[in-house]
PDB file of C-alpha atoms in Angstrom:
ATOM      1  CA  MET A  19     106.596 125.719  91.261  1.00 98.00           C
ATOM      2  CA  ARG A  20     105.685 123.227  88.556  1.00 98.00           C
ATOM      3  CA  ILE A  21     107.468 119.856  88.586  1.00 98.00           C
ATOM      4  CA  THR A  22     107.224 117.363  85.724  1.00 98.00           C
ATOM      5  CA  TRP A  23     108.537 113.852  86.261  1.00 98.00           C
ATOM      6  CA  LEU A  24     110.111 112.593  83.044  1.00 98.00           C
ATOM      7  CA  GLY A  25     110.625 109.065  84.328  1.00 98.00           C
ATOM      8  CA  HIS A  26     113.524 107.595  86.306  1.00 98.00           C
ATOM      9  CA  ALA A  27     115.338 110.496  88.067  1.00 98.00           C
ATOM     10  CA  ALA A  28     114.693 113.096  85.366  1.00 98.00           C
ATOM     11  CA  PHE A  29     112.610 116.183  86.117  1.00 98.00           C
ATOM     12  CA  ARG A  30     111.706 119.502  84.544  1.00 98.00           C
ATOM     13  CA  VAL A  31     111.204 122.219  87.172  1.00 98.00           C
ATOM     14  CA  GLU A  32     109.591 125.562  86.335  1.00 98.00           C
ATOM     15  CA  PHE A  33     109.388 128.601  88.613  1.00 98.00           C
ATOM     16  CA  ASP A  34     109.316 132.380  88.205  1.00 96.00           C
ATOM     17  CA  GLY A  35     109.495 132.146  84.414  1.00 96.00           C
ATOM     18  CA  LYS A  36     112.535 129.867  84.546  1.00 97.00           C
ATOM     19  CA  ALA A  37     112.933 126.219  83.553  1.00 98.00           C
ATOM     20  CA  VAL A  38     115.671 123.780  84.554  1.00 98.00           C
ATOM     21  CA  LEU A  39     116.234 120.079  84.002  1.00 98.00           C
ATOM     22  CA  PHE A  40     117.514 117.563  86.533  1.00 99.00           C
ATOM     23  CA  ASP A  41     119.308 114.415  85.313  1.00 98.00           C
ATOM     24  CA  PRO A  42     117.803 114.483  81.786  1.00 98.00           C
ATOM     25  CA  PHE A  43     117.845 110.807  80.870  1.00 98.00           C
ATOM     26  CA  LEU A  44     115.467 110.795  77.883  1.00 98.00           C
ATOM     27  CA  SER A  45     116.933 108.639  75.095  1.00 96.00           C
ATOM     28  CA  GLY A  46     116.894 105.022  76.235  1.00 95.00           C
ATOM     29  CA  ASN A  47     114.587 105.786  79.152  1.00 97.00           C
ATOM     30  CA  PRO A  48     111.648 103.408  78.742  1.00 97.00           C
ATOM     31  CA  SER A  49     109.528 105.559  81.076  1.00 96.00           C
ATOM     32  CA  PHE A  50     109.930 108.710  78.991  1.00 97.00           C
ATOM     33  CA  ASN A  51     107.142 109.110  76.475  1.00 90.00           C
ATOM     34  CA  GLY A  52     107.115 112.889  76.140  1.00 89.00           C
ATOM     35  CA  ASN A  53     108.109 115.369  73.484  1.00 92.00           C
ATOM     36  CA  ARG A  54     111.817 116.144  73.667  1.00 92.00           C
ATOM     37  CA  ALA A  55     111.381 119.658  72.264  1.00 94.00           C
ATOM     38  CA  ALA A  56     108.696 120.458  74.831  1.00 95.00           C
ATOM     39  CA  VAL A  57     110.885 119.135  77.640  1.00 97.00           C
ATOM     40  CA  SER A  58     113.828 121.333  76.659  1.00 97.00           C
ATOM     41  CA  ALA A  59     111.877 124.469  75.688  1.00 97.00           C
ATOM     42  CA  GLY A  60     113.146 127.523  77.553  1.00 98.00           C
ATOM     43  CA  VAL A  61     115.601 125.545  79.680  1.00 98.00           C
ATOM     44  CA  SER A  62     118.464 127.694  80.982  1.00 98.00           C
ATOM     45  CA  HIS A  63     120.292 125.134  83.152  1.00 98.00           C
ATOM     46  CA  ILE A  64     120.818 121.392  83.309  1.00 98.00           C
ATOM     47  CA  LEU A  65     121.575 120.138  86.822  1.00 99.00           C
ATOM     48  CA  ILE A  66     123.241 116.735  87.169  1.00 98.00           C
ATOM     49  CA  THR A  67     123.490 114.871  90.464  1.00 98.00           C
ATOM     50  CA  HIS A  68     126.219 112.458  89.351  1.00 98.00           C
ATOM     51  CA  GLY A  69     128.018 110.867  86.454  1.00 98.00           C
ATOM     52  CA  HIS A  70     126.101 107.728  85.608  1.00 98.00           C
ATOM     53  CA  GLY A  71     124.641 107.321  82.146  1.00 97.00           C
ATOM     54  CA  ASP A  72     121.067 107.128  83.416  1.00 98.00           C
ATOM     55  CA  HIS A  73     121.497 110.602  84.958  1.00 98.00           C
ATOM     56  CA  VAL A  74     123.809 112.409  82.534  1.00 98.00           C
ATOM     57  CA  GLY A  75     121.520 111.065  79.836  1.00 98.00           C
ATOM     58  CA  ASP A  76     121.025 113.514  76.971  1.00 98.00           C
ATOM     59  CA  THR A  77     122.910 116.378  78.608  1.00 98.00           C
ATOM     60  CA  ILE A  78     125.483 116.891  75.860  1.00 98.00           C
ATOM     61  CA  GLU A  79     122.910 117.025  73.075  1.00 97.00           C
ATOM     62  CA  LEU A  80     120.457 119.148  75.048  1.00 98.00           C
ATOM     63  CA  ALA A  81     123.152 121.630  76.062  1.00 98.00           C
ATOM     64  CA  LYS A  82     124.192 122.034  72.434  1.00 97.00           C
ATOM     65  CA  GLU A  83     120.581 122.406  71.267  1.00 96.00           C
ATOM     66  CA  THR A  84     119.478 124.878  73.918  1.00 97.00           C
ATOM     67  CA  GLY A  85     122.642 126.682  74.989  1.00 98.00           C
ATOM     68  CA  ALA A  86     121.841 125.711  78.587  1.00 98.00           C
ATOM     69  CA  THR A  87     124.512 125.853  81.268  1.00 98.00           C
ATOM     70  CA  VAL A  88     125.408 122.483  82.778  1.00 98.00           C
ATOM     71  CA  VAL A  89     125.860 122.430  86.559  1.00 98.00           C
ATOM     72  CA  SER A  90     127.520 119.522  88.356  1.00 98.00           C
ATOM     73  CA  ASN A  91     130.694 118.494  90.138  1.00 98.00           C
ATOM     74  CA  ALA A  92     133.928 119.840  88.694  1.00 98.00           C
ATOM     75  CA  ASP A  93     135.172 116.475  87.411  1.00 98.00           C
ATOM     76  CA  LEU A  94     131.985 115.724  85.498  1.00 98.00           C
ATOM     77  CA  VAL A  95     131.572 119.139  83.885  1.00 98.00           C
ATOM     78  CA  THR A  96     135.238 119.092  82.827  1.00 97.00           C
ATOM     79  CA  PHE A  97     134.583 115.793  81.054  1.00 97.00           C
ATOM     80  CA  LEU A  98     131.404 117.164  79.437  1.00 98.00           C
ATOM     81  CA  ALA A  99     133.248 120.294  78.304  1.00 98.00           C
ATOM     82  CA  SER A 100     135.735 118.022  76.535  1.00 96.00           C
ATOM     83  CA  LYS A 101     132.746 116.605  74.636  1.00 96.00           C
ATOM     84  CA  GLY A 102     131.624 119.993  73.371  1.00 97.00           C
ATOM     85  CA  VAL A 103     129.456 121.433  76.142  1.00 98.00           C
ATOM     86  CA  GLU A 104     130.261 125.144  76.031  1.00 97.00           C
ATOM     87  CA  LYS A 105     128.680 126.487  79.223  1.00 98.00           C
ATOM     88  CA  VAL A 106     129.475 124.759  82.510  1.00 98.00           C
ATOM     89  CA  GLU A 107     129.367 125.665  86.187  1.00 98.00           C
ATOM     90  CA  PRO A 108     131.668 123.439  88.275  1.00 98.00           C
ATOM     91  CA  MET A 109     131.091 122.901  91.973  1.00 98.00           C
ATOM     92  CA  ASN A 110     131.595 120.295  94.663  1.00 98.00           C
ATOM     93  CA  THR A 111     130.161 118.941  97.899  1.00 98.00           C
ATOM     94  CA  GLY A 112     129.199 121.697 100.337  1.00 98.00           C
ATOM     95  CA  GLY A 113     129.385 124.492  97.773  1.00 98.00           C
ATOM     96  CA  THR A 114     126.634 126.879  96.676  1.00 98.00           C
ATOM     97  CA  ILE A 115     126.513 128.868  93.436  1.00 98.00           C
ATOM     98  CA  ASP A 116     124.258 131.747  92.386  1.00 98.00           C
ATOM     99  CA  LEU A 117     122.799 131.077  88.951  1.00 98.00           C
ATOM    100  CA  GLY A 118     120.823 134.294  88.556  1.00 95.00           C
ATOM    101  CA  GLY A 119     117.440 134.191  90.261  1.00 95.00           C
ATOM    102  CA  PHE A 120     118.161 130.910  92.026  1.00 98.00           C
ATOM    103  CA  SER A 121     120.995 129.053  93.695  1.00 98.00           C
ATOM    104  CA  VAL A 122     122.134 125.445  93.773  1.00 98.00           C
ATOM    105  CA  THR A 123     123.878 123.748  96.695  1.00 98.00           C
ATOM    106  CA  MET A 124     125.665 120.426  96.335  1.00 98.00           C
ATOM    107  CA  VAL A 125     125.321 117.989  99.232  1.00 98.00           C
ATOM    108  CA  ARG A 126     126.409 114.478 100.033  1.00 98.00           C
ATOM    109  CA  ALA A 127     124.924 111.291  98.566  1.00 98.00           C
ATOM    110  CA  ASP A 128     126.041 107.713  99.193  1.00 98.00           C
ATOM    111  CA  HIS A 129     126.527 106.199  95.743  1.00 98.00           C
ATOM    112  CA  SER A 130     129.141 105.722  93.012  1.00 97.00           C
ATOM    113  CA  ALA A 131     129.799 107.672  89.818  1.00 97.00           C
ATOM    114  CA  SER A 132     131.537 106.917  86.511  1.00 97.00           C
ATOM    115  CA  LEU A 133     130.889 107.085  82.780  1.00 96.00           C
ATOM    116  CA  ILE A 134     131.826 104.680  79.999  1.00 93.00           C
ATOM    117  CA  ASP A 135     133.842 106.435  77.285  1.00 94.00           C
ATOM    118  CA  ASN A 136     135.301 104.429  74.376  1.00 92.00           C
ATOM    119  CA  GLY A 137     134.749 101.259  76.349  1.00 93.00           C
ATOM    120  CA  MET A 138     136.601 102.544  79.405  1.00 94.00           C
ATOM    121  CA  SER A 139     135.165 103.477  82.803  1.00 95.00           C
ATOM    122  CA  ILE A 140     135.987 107.127  83.502  1.00 94.00           C
ATOM    123  CA  ALA A 141     135.901 108.560  87.031  1.00 95.00           C
ATOM    124  CA  VAL A 142     133.794 111.724  87.062  1.00 97.00           C
ATOM    125  CA  GLY A 143     133.746 112.805  90.693  1.00 97.00           C
ATOM    126  CA  ASN A 144     131.444 111.799  93.498  1.00 97.00           C
ATOM    127  CA  ALA A 145     127.708 111.302  93.619  1.00 98.00           C
ATOM    128  CA  ASN A 146     125.766 114.162  95.158  1.00 98.00           C
ATOM    129  CA  GLY A 147     122.368 115.586  95.925  1.00 98.00           C
ATOM    130  CA  LEU A 148     121.350 119.057  94.756  1.00 99.00           C
ATOM    131  CA  ILE A 149     119.288 121.692  96.546  1.00 98.00           C
ATOM    132  CA  LEU A 150     117.628 124.431  94.502  1.00 98.00           C
ATOM    133  CA  LYS A 151     116.546 127.648  96.211  1.00 98.00           C
ATOM    134  CA  ALA A 152     114.760 130.635  94.697  1.00 98.00           C
ATOM    135  CA  PRO A 153     113.273 133.675  96.450  1.00 97.00           C
ATOM    136  CA  GLY A 154     109.650 133.061  97.390  1.00 96.00           C
ATOM    137  CA  GLN A 155     109.799 129.394  96.359  1.00 98.00           C
ATOM    138  CA  PRO A 156     110.038 126.251  98.509  1.00 98.00           C
ATOM    139  CA  ALA A 157     113.547 124.793  98.605  1.00 98.00           C
ATOM    140  CA  LEU A 158     113.737 121.673  96.441  1.00 99.00           C
ATOM    141  CA  TYR A 159     116.099 118.767  97.207  1.00 99.00           C
ATOM    142  CA  HIS A 160     116.909 116.204  94.519  1.00 99.00           C
ATOM    143  CA  LEU A 161     118.578 113.464  96.540  1.00 99.00           C
ATOM    144  CA  GLY A 162     120.268 111.938  93.494  1.00 98.00           C
ATOM    145  CA  ASP A 163     120.997 108.246  93.944  1.00 98.00           C
ATOM    146  CA  THR A 164     121.678 107.452  97.570  1.00 98.00           C
ATOM    147  CA  ASP A 165     121.190 105.263 100.575  1.00 98.00           C
ATOM    148  CA  ILE A 166     119.852 106.677 103.834  1.00 98.00           C
ATOM    149  CA  PHE A 167     122.454 108.374 106.064  1.00 98.00           C
ATOM    150  CA  SER A 168     121.988 110.198 109.338  1.00 98.00           C
ATOM    151  CA  ASP A 169     123.565 113.430 108.081  1.00 98.00           C
ATOM    152  CA  MET A 170     120.363 113.937 106.102  1.00 98.00           C
ATOM    153  CA  ALA A 171     119.194 115.506 109.358  1.00 98.00           C
ATOM    154  CA  LEU A 172     121.994 118.062 109.104  1.00 98.00           C
ATOM    155  CA  ILE A 173     121.100 118.768 105.471  1.00 98.00           C
ATOM    156  CA  ALA A 174     117.520 119.389 106.599  1.00 98.00           C
ATOM    157  CA  GLU A 175     118.701 121.714 109.386  1.00 98.00           C
ATOM    158  CA  LEU A 176     121.033 123.710 107.142  1.00 98.00           C
ATOM    159  CA  HIS A 177     118.897 124.001 104.020  1.00 98.00           C
ATOM    160  CA  GLU A 178     115.301 123.391 105.122  1.00 98.00           C
ATOM    161  CA  PRO A 179     114.128 121.665 101.947  1.00 98.00           C
ATOM    162  CA  LYS A 180     110.355 121.525 101.614  1.00 98.00           C
ATOM    163  CA  ILE A 181     110.142 119.388  98.469  1.00 98.00           C
ATOM    164  CA  GLY A 182     112.103 116.173  98.021  1.00 98.00           C
ATOM    165  CA  LEU A 183     112.707 114.108  94.890  1.00 99.00           C
ATOM    166  CA  VAL A 184     113.450 110.787  96.549  1.00 99.00           C
ATOM    167  CA  PRO A 185     114.982 107.664  94.944  1.00 99.00           C
ATOM    168  CA  ILE A 186     113.163 104.509  96.050  1.00 98.00           C
ATOM    169  CA  GLY A 187     114.010 101.858  93.454  1.00 98.00           C
ATOM    170  CA  ASP A 188     116.166  99.586  95.657  1.00 98.00           C
ATOM    171  CA  ARG A 189     119.130  97.605  94.254  1.00 98.00           C
ATOM    172  CA  TYR A 190     121.044 100.818  93.365  1.00 98.00           C
ATOM    173  CA  THR A 191     119.433 103.212  95.872  1.00 98.00           C
ATOM    174  CA  MET A 192     117.218 103.170  98.941  1.00 98.00           C
ATOM    175  CA  SER A 193     114.209 100.893  98.871  1.00 98.00           C
ATOM    176  CA  PRO A 194     110.679 102.330  99.177  1.00 98.00           C
ATOM    177  CA  LYS A 195     110.635 101.400 102.873  1.00 98.00           C
ATOM    178  CA  VAL A 196     114.008 102.980 103.608  1.00 98.00           C
ATOM    179  CA  GLY A 197     113.206 106.042 101.493  1.00 98.00           C
ATOM    180  CA  ALA A 198     110.088 106.624 103.589  1.00 98.00           C
ATOM    181  CA  LEU A 199     112.170 106.289 106.762  1.00 98.00           C
ATOM    182  CA  ALA A 200     114.675 108.859 105.453  1.00 98.00           C
ATOM    183  CA  VAL A 201     111.889 111.356 104.840  1.00 98.00           C
ATOM    184  CA  LYS A 202     110.131 110.642 108.122  1.00 98.00           C
ATOM    185  CA  ARG A 203     113.155 110.546 110.416  1.00 98.00           C
ATOM    186  CA  TYR A 204     115.483 113.111 108.882  1.00 98.00           C
ATOM    187  CA  LEU A 205     114.088 115.384 106.189  1.00 98.00           C
ATOM    188  CA  ASN A 206     110.844 116.903 107.496  1.00 94.00           C
ATOM    189  CA  LEU A 207     109.546 117.530 103.966  1.00 98.00           C
ATOM    190  CA  ASP A 208     106.214 119.094 103.092  1.00 98.00           C
ATOM    191  CA  VAL A 209     106.092 117.212  99.764  1.00 98.00           C
ATOM    192  CA  ALA A 210     107.893 114.048  98.642  1.00 99.00           C
ATOM    193  CA  ILE A 211     107.952 112.825  95.041  1.00 99.00           C
ATOM    194  CA  PRO A 212     109.444 109.338  94.605  1.00 99.00           C
ATOM    195  CA  CYS A 213     111.659 108.557  91.618  1.00 98.00           C
ATOM    196  CA  HIS A 214     114.199 106.065  90.255  1.00 98.00           C
ATOM    197  CA  TYR A 215     111.648 103.237  90.244  1.00 98.00           C
ATOM    198  CA  ALA A 216     109.590 101.298  87.669  1.00 98.00           C
ATOM    199  CA  THR A 217     112.150 102.005  84.937  1.00 98.00           C
ATOM    200  CA  PHE A 218     114.062  98.749  84.539  1.00 97.00           C
ATOM    201  CA  PRO A 219     113.744  95.150  85.772  1.00 96.00           C
ATOM    202  CA  GLY A 220     115.135  94.810  89.267  1.00 96.00           C
ATOM    203  CA  LEU A 221     113.837  98.159  90.482  1.00 98.00           C
ATOM    204  CA  ALA A 222     110.721  98.575  92.620  1.00 98.00           C
ATOM    205  CA  SER A 223     107.735  98.507  90.280  1.00 98.00           C
ATOM    206  CA  ASN A 224     105.602 101.000  92.192  1.00 98.00           C
ATOM    207  CA  ALA A 225     105.669 103.490  95.075  1.00 98.00           C
ATOM    208  CA  ASP A 226     103.005 101.830  97.247  1.00 98.00           C
ATOM    209  CA  VAL A 227     105.312 100.945 100.156  1.00 98.00           C
ATOM    210  CA  PHE A 228     106.796 104.459 100.124  1.00 98.00           C
ATOM    211  CA  VAL A 229     103.320 105.991 100.254  1.00 98.00           C
ATOM    212  CA  GLU A 230     102.277 103.655 103.056  1.00 98.00           C
ATOM    213  CA  GLY A 231     105.430 104.428 105.004  1.00 98.00           C
ATOM    214  CA  LEU A 232     104.587 108.134 105.101  1.00 98.00           C
ATOM    215  CA  ALA A 233     100.878 107.738 105.889  1.00 98.00           C
ATOM    216  CA  GLY A 234      99.893 109.834 108.875  1.00 97.00           C
ATOM    217  CA  THR A 235     102.934 112.125 108.660  1.00 98.00           C
ATOM    218  CA  LYS A 236     103.077 115.804 107.704  1.00 97.00           C
ATOM    219  CA  THR A 237     104.626 114.889 104.339  1.00 98.00           C
ATOM    220  CA  LYS A 238     102.319 114.833 101.331  1.00 98.00           C
ATOM    221  CA  VAL A 239     103.387 112.195  98.819  1.00 98.00           C
ATOM    222  CA  LEU A 240     102.780 112.932  95.141  1.00 98.00           C
ATOM    223  CA  THR A 241     103.180 110.119  92.609  1.00 98.00           C
ATOM    224  CA  PRO A 242     102.794 111.607  89.137  1.00 98.00           C
ATOM    225  CA  LYS A 243     102.981 109.404  86.099  1.00 97.00           C
ATOM    226  CA  PRO A 244     105.939 109.984  83.764  1.00 97.00           C
ATOM    227  CA  GLY A 245     105.197 113.129  81.786  1.00 96.00           C
ATOM    228  CA  GLU A 246     102.700 114.405  84.336  1.00 97.00           C
ATOM    229  CA  ALA A 247     103.236 117.788  86.016  1.00 97.00           C
ATOM    230  CA  VAL A 248     102.334 118.727  89.585  1.00 98.00           C
ATOM    231  CA  GLU A 249     102.070 122.168  91.156  1.00 97.00           C
ATOM    232  CA  VAL A 250     103.629 122.642  94.588  1.00 96.00           C
TER     233      VAL A 250
END
């Protein structure tokens, strides 16, 4: 599995000849310095954890350009369909869907979710985390935006994620210290990749405390630069 951090909470994940995007916030993302066409090349699905602008990002445009199917909670994909997205897969917390060669499960996250449309705040369902599973591949858990919660232990028991994309920016999500505690106490990950930091003022500027918090544990922390890919 090849994982490319695109800055903030956006990732491109490649496995078994497939490519998917998580939370593709590209335009307006000061951390993104890549090539948009390269990011979207061959993408079959766009997976969105929740309906905030810095996570929905360029989904509408990318879906129209690539023909990718957008996967998220039913409220959000209904809204996106009204904006011209043709292929959607609605789901909700606790559900799993088969997407052909891999599945996605939607789990809890502690956060809010809404989009601004014509100057109005529009409710677009709850915030969630997403777990991607493919035969022969490690299960990948994008936590979305969230605080720590003890039911992360139940998520780990049910789904056995091996790779975690963990928000650590503070202010809107867990801090680096709390993110490390979530991984150490509840998630039992083989690999943790921090995200949602060093994007805007007010967020944690680096992952040092997160790395330090997991020193001496079984979890390997990878901290790619935006645009850099890692193999796991």
